[in-house]
């Protein structure tokens, strides 16, 4: 009883999208609540954050991939076992939006090994409202089409950044198969259909 | 003779009716003592009590109290009670319907035999209980029936009651029904089990038999005036299929280890020859044939002549056609030699997995000293000839594949196995059928398999059934990933060898991993010869592609403006019209190394290294850094005068920001803008930019001279090491996954028409497989015993789907031109079979037979008729036809007819032919006759006014 893991679930999340849309900036904002100029990601970056969402202690391992095409074959491996994928585009650059449709969404289907993996569409840089070229409605439509969650946010002003990760995680918590994978307890036997482990021990202390 | 007996019985019954109670008692005294009088009475009142209870309860309550349902389609139920009389026990059963419309549906298939025979709905049946087959003779039966009749009349019930006579196979019954105060109906059924009189083989004779039942009592009438209602149901059976003549003798030998069994097997054609599974085994046709049921609905016949004509009537005149497939019984389901199928072999493979944990290496299972248990030593291994044949099949040159075939079932990919028809998948399928798929056979095959793979590697021969251009699909099993990687390594090795051969002595020698070694030397010169097709073929980044826009005209001009200070090396051509920033030269895209491919274990290693860093602020994987650094070096070599900004403009154009309004003061030299305008993006120009740092330390080196990102010699050797030292259980786990997947992939290619249920079932099977198989190949196995049990259950699930699919295929091909019909029959069968699927092994003993008959539409009749080809001379010679109603020359296998005569009792014995009055029309006589020319059963009900 005492050596209970220090978290209830470990979830693997993945950030994808064209170079320069602000993936690294979003992650930095989420993990350290700052905004600074970062070098373009080389290959992949990785951060861990402990959060309490929905009364559960969660360890989030967030993988920040490079948008550069040159790294794409390498990054494909990071899709493996991810419970959530955040697809980011820049609301001021249309091609970053169309590339999500044409390239990135297909990559998810191709490389994700997780049938029920949750996808989230995120339009970044809404602080640059005057330069916006992709409307919110277009975002919503695309999200509906491809069965994603959707949010618009800004890494610079931190608008919606927290919500973005939170909603994704809540949805994962809602999906039993993903939950089972992320669970720190042992795997279950599908023939015997034991009820899922009750996490009563974890109280929502904060 | 039978008629006479009937008459007698009727008289007997009259005698023994309720008013003659005492007489009955006296009779009984004859063979029991004086206490019997009271026991007889007690017996009657006991029956009465039970009947009263049942009457009071009514069907609804009886149902609640737990009446037995007699099969699902009909709503017939029964309750029973045991009674004792003297030394004998009797069982009295009350059969009733729950939601019946009240009318007996003509030829409804799910009628109880007694309902059909006598045209009744609910009824009582009373019979002696006996383990030793004690039966009632005629007088006993009459007595028993009279007891019931007394009891029923005492409680005012109008239920008909029946008592069996003689031994059960004779299906002889007598019965009685009290129909209110006026009428009594009496029943009688009997059978002629052999030597049916010729007269009774024909409709005409049967008609006259029926007429004779009432004509004698109405002497003044000639038969021709009776309006006899007649209805008929004929059952035909399709003749055996020609190709079925020889029963598959070879089947059991397929798994036998003698080499020529396959030859035998292929010498005759099987029904499933063109089905996908026939590559591996031959299935028994689950559909032996069809029964066609043709129904002539009720019509009025007035004389024997009409009946004779009816006997010549064509089946096409029947109002209704129904079709029922005759299924091959799964008789050997429980015996040890279960039907051979993928499921049976998968089961064996799971057993092998179970054993595989016992040894460290596959070799251990074959070597005599190391074999752990004695019974392992004795498990047979197929002889070398069979081994040779399998290896030849696996490694034969020939079909080069351009892509792994994709299953049309999406969920196939969810199983971590090798793609269908790839080398390892083929290996797994062969293993299933190699010997008895025991661990020793598998070990033998695997060791030889790896030996062949090594040979391909040493000899730089392409691996069969493997792609060389593919990336590595991490959703496949590791062995496949490794083989995939090996195929790529072999390909690269071949390239290098060719390259060495071609440009021997050239300065560009070395490792070259682009697919175009012959052109390296050209492109290392200044780029005039750069042709667009070469550019097109280059499958590097988009930067290279944009270079192909170049027109040949501008190519010529480019020579004039170039004056490279240093030697340019490793160029793949110029990039559009881009110029370098600080030197008046065109920008060249470099040849780059392919990004290294990795198998899942390599990724795993990297991730572990990464995770060891923990929460480090800025981590970048070394490998990607190597790739970027390699690109930088190559770019430097191809553009000796380039600066960091130039590299960014080429590699990450998004980070080069141009001002659109600065167009005026550009120096234009023959179409080229120089110097290019713009600046680095903010993130690229920050002080601690990691890209610039990397740029500063990357030496100028063409890709061909760089340390390879992927060393094919080293990686290839590592892969062989993996294959040669693979732990048996790791091999078997991957084999189990792949074998399940490949077997399902094979089966799912079967064409079975548009059957949504089947499709869904297959998709579900994949999901079930995925959810169980995912526990294999995991880092830590769950409890082994539990896992093996799960896998065995999975084999059962698989078996069910496999059997269902084979049936679907058989049905589909037999009813190809009547898709609606085959779909409907399949749906019926599916609904029948589905409840059984989850439970136990295929073909359980107490299974009810499938008996849903599907109505045939008139547009489909021709298709069905074609299943009855006129018999060959040989066939017709064998059979003496005697029944008439031939269908394409085939006699019905079963004929059922019902005659009935109605009368207006209210107007005296024989009604007028005038308009219908308000009097009740009563069925006075009814006769049900069924059977063939050598087995005839008849059941008569007669209503009379007492
Ligand atoms: N105005 C504004 N700029 C942003 C925002 N988020 C990121 N940026 C800027 O966009 C540029 C790219 O951001 P990154 O986070 O490096 O982009 P990335 O998606 O990680 O790019 P790659 O690593 O190349 O795939 C940087 O200059 C950021 O300062 C935002 O919300 N608003
Ligand atoms: Mg980044």
mmCIF file of C-alpha atoms in Angstrom, chain B residues 85-338:
data_model
loop_
_atom_site.group_PDB
_atom_site.id
_atom_site.type_symbol
_atom_site.label_atom_id
_atom_site.label_comp_id
_atom_site.label_asym_id
_atom_site.label_seq_id
_atom_site.Cartn_x
_atom_site.Cartn_y
_atom_site.Cartn_z
ATOM 1 C CA UNK B 85 -51.637 -45.919 -11.767
ATOM 2 C CA UNK B 86 -50.967 -49.267 -10.284
ATOM 3 C CA UNK B 87 -47.433 -50.225 -11.018
ATOM 4 C CA UNK B 88 -47.121 -47.902 -13.951
ATOM 5 C CA UNK B 89 -46.126 -44.276 -14.088
ATOM 6 C CA UNK B 90 -47.503 -41.988 -16.706
ATOM 7 C CA UNK B 91 -46.413 -38.665 -17.910
ATOM 8 C CA UNK B 92 -49.072 -36.223 -18.894
ATOM 9 C CA UNK B 93 -48.034 -33.215 -20.888
ATOM 10 C CA UNK B 94 -50.024 -30.201 -21.859
ATOM 11 C CA UNK B 95 -48.826 -28.405 -24.976
ATOM 12 C CA UNK B 96 -49.967 -24.860 -25.526
ATOM 13 C CA UNK B 97 -49.161 -21.776 -27.510
ATOM 14 C CA UNK B 98 -48.694 -18.338 -26.117
ATOM 15 C CA UNK B 99 -49.370 -15.765 -28.755
ATOM 16 C CA UNK B 100 -50.870 -17.796 -31.509
ATOM 17 C CA UNK B 101 -53.462 -16.125 -33.643
ATOM 18 C CA UNK B 102 -55.748 -19.033 -32.893
ATOM 19 C CA UNK B 103 -55.502 -20.346 -36.398
ATOM 20 C CA UNK B 104 -53.256 -23.157 -37.369
ATOM 21 C CA UNK B 105 -51.019 -21.832 -40.066
ATOM 22 C CA UNK B 106 -50.913 -24.129 -42.999
ATOM 23 C CA UNK B 107 -47.551 -25.862 -43.407
ATOM 24 C CA UNK B 108 -45.946 -23.790 -40.774
ATOM 25 C CA UNK B 109 -42.619 -25.495 -40.259
ATOM 26 C CA UNK B 110 -42.544 -25.383 -36.551
ATOM 27 C CA UNK B 111 -45.686 -27.253 -35.816
ATOM 28 C CA UNK B 112 -45.525 -30.137 -33.440
ATOM 29 C CA UNK B 113 -46.010 -33.403 -35.176
ATOM 30 C CA UNK B 114 -49.408 -33.894 -33.526
ATOM 31 C CA UNK B 115 -50.527 -30.399 -34.426
ATOM 32 C CA UNK B 116 -49.661 -31.032 -38.027
ATOM 33 C CA UNK B 117 -51.166 -34.491 -38.102
ATOM 34 C CA UNK B 118 -54.478 -33.629 -36.582
ATOM 35 C CA UNK B 119 -54.898 -29.933 -37.170
ATOM 36 C CA UNK B 120 -55.100 -29.105 -33.491
ATOM 37 C CA UNK B 121 -53.518 -26.317 -31.533
ATOM 38 C CA UNK B 122 -53.189 -27.082 -27.848
ATOM 39 C CA UNK B 123 -53.363 -30.673 -26.681
ATOM 40 C CA UNK B 124 -52.691 -33.190 -23.964
ATOM 41 C CA UNK B 125 -50.403 -36.099 -24.415
ATOM 42 C CA UNK B 126 -50.298 -38.929 -21.976
ATOM 43 C CA UNK B 127 -47.872 -41.791 -22.199
ATOM 44 C CA UNK B 128 -46.321 -44.362 -19.922
ATOM 45 C CA UNK B 129 -42.931 -43.468 -18.544
ATOM 46 C CA UNK B 130 -40.582 -46.244 -19.143
ATOM 47 C CA UNK B 131 -36.906 -46.621 -19.311
ATOM 48 C CA UNK B 132 -37.255 -50.040 -20.834
ATOM 49 C CA UNK B 133 -39.428 -48.966 -23.723
ATOM 50 C CA UNK B 134 -42.689 -50.295 -22.386
ATOM 51 C CA UNK B 135 -45.410 -49.463 -24.856
ATOM 52 C CA UNK B 136 -49.148 -49.576 -24.865
ATOM 53 C CA UNK B 137 -50.984 -52.010 -26.996
ATOM 54 C CA UNK B 138 -54.256 -50.951 -28.526
ATOM 55 C CA UNK B 139 -56.614 -51.919 -25.654
ATOM 56 C CA UNK B 140 -54.356 -50.374 -23.025
ATOM 57 C CA UNK B 141 -54.122 -47.183 -25.021
ATOM 58 C CA UNK B 142 -57.890 -47.008 -25.326
ATOM 59 C CA UNK B 143 -58.307 -47.409 -21.622
ATOM 60 C CA UNK B 144 -55.829 -44.768 -20.857
ATOM 61 C CA UNK B 145 -57.424 -42.416 -23.347
ATOM 62 C CA UNK B 146 -60.830 -42.992 -21.877
ATOM 63 C CA UNK B 147 -59.524 -42.137 -18.444
ATOM 64 C CA UNK B 148 -58.251 -38.847 -19.774
ATOM 65 C CA UNK B 149 -61.448 -38.225 -21.672
ATOM 66 C CA UNK B 150 -63.478 -38.734 -18.509
ATOM 67 C CA UNK B 151 -61.253 -36.427 -16.554
ATOM 68 C CA UNK B 152 -61.363 -33.752 -19.220
ATOM 69 C CA UNK B 153 -65.085 -33.866 -19.583
ATOM 70 C CA UNK B 154 -65.407 -33.677 -15.808
ATOM 71 C CA UNK B 155 -63.617 -30.406 -15.780
ATOM 72 C CA UNK B 156 -65.333 -29.193 -18.895
ATOM 73 C CA UNK B 157 -62.210 -28.955 -20.964
ATOM 74 C CA UNK B 158 -62.218 -29.188 -24.731
ATOM 75 C CA UNK B 159 -58.556 -30.026 -25.070
ATOM 76 C CA UNK B 160 -57.841 -32.849 -27.433
ATOM 77 C CA UNK B 161 -55.944 -35.663 -25.779
ATOM 78 C CA UNK B 162 -53.609 -38.188 -27.363
ATOM 79 C CA UNK B 163 -52.146 -41.470 -26.378
ATOM 80 C CA UNK B 164 -49.367 -43.254 -28.276
ATOM 81 C CA UNK B 165 -49.925 -46.805 -29.292
ATOM 82 C CA UNK B 166 -47.337 -49.452 -30.089
ATOM 83 C CA UNK B 167 -43.687 -48.617 -30.263
ATOM 84 C CA UNK B 168 -42.735 -44.994 -30.795
ATOM 85 C CA UNK B 169 -41.157 -45.420 -34.231
ATOM 86 C CA UNK B 170 -44.568 -46.343 -35.563
ATOM 87 C CA UNK B 171 -45.869 -42.945 -34.549
ATOM 88 C CA UNK B 172 -49.282 -44.390 -34.010
ATOM 89 C CA UNK B 173 -51.644 -42.400 -31.848
ATOM 90 C CA UNK B 174 -55.236 -42.381 -30.835
ATOM 91 C CA UNK B 175 -56.948 -39.340 -29.506
ATOM 92 C CA UNK B 176 -60.207 -37.781 -28.594
ATOM 93 C CA UNK B 177 -61.586 -34.291 -28.248
ATOM 94 C CA UNK B 178 -64.773 -33.256 -26.602
ATOM 95 C CA UNK B 179 -66.119 -30.370 -28.636
ATOM 96 C CA UNK B 180 -68.837 -28.932 -26.481
ATOM 97 C CA UNK B 181 -72.016 -30.906 -25.967
ATOM 98 C CA UNK B 182 -72.730 -31.925 -29.517
ATOM 99 C CA UNK B 183 -69.609 -33.116 -31.135
ATOM 100 C CA UNK B 184 -66.742 -35.340 -30.468
ATOM 101 C CA UNK B 185 -63.629 -35.496 -32.539
ATOM 102 C CA UNK B 186 -61.686 -38.684 -32.702
ATOM 103 C CA UNK B 187 -58.166 -39.054 -33.871
ATOM 104 C CA UNK B 188 -56.105 -41.871 -35.138
ATOM 105 C CA UNK B 189 -52.717 -42.067 -36.757
ATOM 106 C CA UNK B 190 -50.727 -44.972 -38.087
ATOM 107 C CA UNK B 191 -47.939 -45.840 -40.394
ATOM 108 C CA UNK B 192 -47.046 -48.305 -43.067
ATOM 109 C CA UNK B 193 -43.314 -48.633 -42.777
ATOM 110 C CA UNK B 194 -42.724 -50.840 -45.809
ATOM 111 C CA UNK B 195 -44.386 -52.219 -48.882
ATOM 112 C CA UNK B 196 -46.819 -49.446 -49.421
ATOM 113 C CA UNK B 197 -49.581 -50.643 -51.770
ATOM 114 C CA UNK B 198 -49.111 -49.147 -55.205
ATOM 115 C CA UNK B 199 -52.473 -47.511 -54.909
ATOM 116 C CA UNK B 200 -51.330 -45.520 -51.949
ATOM 117 C CA UNK B 201 -48.236 -44.253 -53.718
ATOM 118 C CA UNK B 202 -50.320 -42.008 -55.866
ATOM 119 C CA UNK B 203 -52.446 -39.012 -55.143
ATOM 120 C CA UNK B 204 -55.442 -40.610 -56.723
ATOM 121 C CA UNK B 205 -55.291 -43.573 -54.407
ATOM 122 C CA UNK B 206 -54.766 -41.397 -51.380
ATOM 123 C CA UNK B 207 -57.755 -39.337 -52.354
ATOM 124 C CA UNK B 208 -59.864 -42.431 -52.554
ATOM 125 C CA UNK B 209 -58.561 -43.527 -49.179
ATOM 126 C CA UNK B 210 -59.804 -40.282 -47.731
ATOM 127 C CA UNK B 211 -63.169 -40.542 -49.451
ATOM 128 C CA UNK B 212 -63.586 -44.044 -48.119
ATOM 129 C CA UNK B 213 -63.492 -42.651 -44.602
ATOM 130 C CA UNK B 214 -66.904 -41.135 -44.918
ATOM 131 C CA UNK B 215 -68.479 -42.482 -48.030
ATOM 132 C CA UNK B 216 -69.486 -45.742 -46.398
ATOM 133 C CA UNK B 217 -71.599 -43.907 -43.906
ATOM 134 C CA UNK B 218 -73.351 -41.868 -46.536
ATOM 135 C CA UNK B 219 -74.317 -44.478 -48.965
ATOM 136 C CA UNK B 220 -76.536 -42.342 -51.084
ATOM 137 C CA UNK B 221 -73.725 -40.095 -52.247
ATOM 138 C CA UNK B 222 -71.350 -40.644 -55.069
ATOM 139 C CA UNK B 223 -67.835 -39.445 -54.415
ATOM 140 C CA UNK B 224 -67.886 -36.947 -57.200
ATOM 141 C CA UNK B 225 -70.102 -34.610 -55.278
ATOM 142 C CA UNK B 226 -67.789 -34.036 -52.405
ATOM 143 C CA UNK B 227 -65.807 -30.870 -52.247
ATOM 144 C CA UNK B 228 -62.605 -32.082 -50.778
ATOM 145 C CA UNK B 229 -60.062 -29.486 -49.781
ATOM 146 C CA UNK B 230 -56.613 -30.490 -50.728
ATOM 147 C CA UNK B 231 -53.236 -29.014 -50.022
ATOM 148 C CA UNK B 232 -49.809 -30.456 -50.644
ATOM 149 C CA UNK B 233 -46.237 -29.901 -49.666
ATOM 150 C CA UNK B 234 -43.448 -31.590 -51.567
ATOM 151 C CA UNK B 235 -39.831 -31.680 -50.490
ATOM 152 C CA UNK B 236 -37.096 -32.181 -53.057
ATOM 153 C CA UNK B 237 -33.435 -32.574 -52.447
ATOM 154 C CA UNK B 238 -30.765 -31.404 -54.837
ATOM 155 C CA UNK B 239 -28.805 -34.240 -56.355
ATOM 156 C CA UNK B 240 -25.253 -34.569 -55.000
ATOM 157 C CA UNK B 241 -22.759 -32.263 -56.644
ATOM 158 C CA UNK B 242 -20.734 -33.982 -59.267
ATOM 159 C CA UNK B 243 -17.394 -32.820 -57.942
ATOM 160 C CA UNK B 244 -18.229 -34.289 -54.592
ATOM 161 C CA UNK B 245 -18.215 -37.796 -55.889
ATOM 162 C CA UNK B 246 -14.918 -38.716 -54.353
ATOM 163 C CA UNK B 247 -14.943 -37.880 -50.702
ATOM 164 C CA UNK B 248 -11.802 -36.122 -49.684
ATOM 165 C CA UNK B 249 -9.589 -38.922 -48.603
ATOM 166 C CA UNK B 250 -6.547 -36.750 -48.641
ATOM 167 C CA UNK B 251 -7.694 -34.433 -45.944
ATOM 168 C CA UNK B 252 -6.267 -36.182 -42.947
ATOM 169 C CA UNK B 253 -3.018 -36.664 -44.750
ATOM 170 C CA UNK B 254 -2.309 -33.041 -45.347
ATOM 171 C CA UNK B 255 -0.732 -32.681 -41.993
ATOM 172 C CA UNK B 256 1.020 -35.980 -42.354
ATOM 173 C CA UNK B 257 4.646 -35.582 -43.081
ATOM 174 C CA UNK B 258 4.901 -37.543 -46.280
ATOM 175 C CA UNK B 259 5.879 -35.359 -49.135
ATOM 176 C CA UNK B 260 3.398 -36.466 -51.721
ATOM 177 C CA UNK B 261 0.201 -35.850 -49.852
ATOM 178 C CA UNK B 262 -0.127 -32.521 -51.535
ATOM 179 C CA UNK B 263 0.118 -34.161 -54.882
ATOM 180 C CA UNK B 264 -2.726 -36.539 -54.114
ATOM 181 C CA UNK B 265 -4.729 -33.763 -52.843
ATOM 182 C CA UNK B 266 -4.453 -31.673 -55.921
ATOM 183 C CA UNK B 267 -5.166 -34.410 -58.327
ATOM 184 C CA UNK B 268 -8.900 -34.063 -57.822
ATOM 185 C CA UNK B 269 -10.823 -30.900 -57.820
ATOM 186 C CA UNK B 270 -12.353 -29.752 -54.605
ATOM 187 C CA UNK B 271 -15.252 -27.440 -54.175
ATOM 188 C CA UNK B 272 -13.018 -24.852 -52.528
ATOM 189 C CA UNK B 273 -10.147 -24.998 -55.013
ATOM 190 C CA UNK B 274 -10.305 -21.331 -55.753
ATOM 191 C CA UNK B 275 -10.899 -20.222 -52.185
ATOM 192 C CA UNK B 276 -7.965 -18.520 -50.508
ATOM 193 C CA UNK B 277 -7.570 -21.128 -47.785
ATOM 194 C CA UNK B 278 -7.214 -23.965 -50.288
ATOM 195 C CA UNK B 279 -3.559 -23.026 -50.580
ATOM 196 C CA UNK B 280 -3.247 -24.513 -47.094
ATOM 197 C CA UNK B 281 -6.042 -26.966 -46.569
ATOM 198 C CA UNK B 282 -9.218 -28.356 -48.006
ATOM 199 C CA UNK B 283 -12.410 -27.732 -46.127
ATOM 200 C CA UNK B 284 -15.345 -30.043 -46.292
ATOM 201 C CA UNK B 285 -18.207 -28.344 -48.023
ATOM 202 C CA UNK B 286 -20.492 -27.241 -45.205
ATOM 203 C CA UNK B 287 -23.483 -27.291 -47.532
ATOM 204 C CA UNK B 288 -24.252 -30.704 -48.840
ATOM 205 C CA UNK B 289 -27.187 -29.592 -50.872
ATOM 206 C CA UNK B 290 -30.538 -27.942 -50.633
ATOM 207 C CA UNK B 291 -34.046 -28.944 -49.890
ATOM 208 C CA UNK B 292 -36.690 -27.329 -51.971
ATOM 209 C CA UNK B 293 -40.102 -27.262 -50.428
ATOM 210 C CA UNK B 294 -42.912 -26.607 -52.868
ATOM 211 C CA UNK B 295 -46.324 -25.888 -51.445
ATOM 212 C CA UNK B 296 -49.633 -26.132 -53.248
ATOM 213 C CA UNK B 297 -52.024 -24.176 -51.179
ATOM 214 C CA UNK B 298 -55.545 -25.320 -50.558
ATOM 215 C CA UNK B 299 -57.771 -26.072 -53.516
ATOM 216 C CA UNK B 300 -60.962 -28.008 -53.966
ATOM 217 C CA UNK B 301 -60.865 -31.362 -55.639
ATOM 218 C CA UNK B 302 -64.011 -33.028 -56.747
ATOM 219 C CA UNK B 303 -62.907 -36.299 -58.216
ATOM 220 C CA UNK B 304 -60.031 -38.729 -58.556
ATOM 221 C CA UNK B 305 -59.248 -37.595 -62.036
ATOM 222 C CA UNK B 306 -58.293 -34.193 -60.826
ATOM 223 C CA UNK B 307 -55.975 -35.810 -58.386
ATOM 224 C CA UNK B 308 -54.311 -37.811 -61.099
ATOM 225 C CA UNK B 309 -53.764 -34.604 -63.011
ATOM 226 C CA UNK B 310 -52.305 -32.912 -59.990
ATOM 227 C CA UNK B 311 -49.717 -35.615 -59.833
ATOM 228 C CA UNK B 312 -48.399 -34.426 -63.161
ATOM 229 C CA UNK B 313 -48.339 -30.835 -62.097
ATOM 230 C CA UNK B 314 -45.012 -29.067 -62.391
ATOM 231 C CA UNK B 315 -43.280 -27.730 -59.379
ATOM 232 C CA UNK B 316 -43.512 -24.330 -60.997
ATOM 233 C CA UNK B 317 -47.261 -24.436 -60.389
ATOM 234 C CA UNK B 318 -46.785 -24.559 -56.659
ATOM 235 C CA UNK B 319 -47.744 -21.311 -54.981
ATOM 236 C CA UNK B 320 -44.831 -21.233 -52.668
ATOM 237 C CA UNK B 321 -41.223 -22.297 -52.765
ATOM 238 C CA UNK B 322 -38.973 -22.524 -49.777
ATOM 239 C CA UNK B 323 -35.301 -23.345 -49.725
ATOM 240 C CA UNK B 324 -33.322 -24.953 -46.936
ATOM 241 C CA UNK B 325 -29.593 -25.664 -47.077
ATOM 242 C CA UNK B 326 -28.602 -29.106 -45.887
ATOM 243 C CA UNK B 327 -25.633 -28.652 -43.657
ATOM 244 C CA UNK B 328 -22.886 -31.117 -43.116
ATOM 245 C CA UNK B 329 -23.208 -32.232 -39.538
ATOM 246 C CA UNK B 330 -20.199 -31.534 -37.376
ATOM 247 C CA UNK B 331 -20.228 -35.080 -36.212
ATOM 248 C CA UNK B 332 -16.574 -35.325 -35.410
ATOM 249 C CA UNK B 333 -16.499 -32.177 -33.331
ATOM 250 C CA UNK B 334 -15.809 -33.967 -30.114
ATOM 251 C CA UNK B 335 -13.478 -36.567 -31.398
ATOM 252 C CA UNK B 336 -9.773 -36.048 -31.379
ATOM 253 C CA UNK B 337 -9.326 -35.666 -35.091
ATOM 254 C CA UNK B 338 -11.031 -32.328 -35.281
#
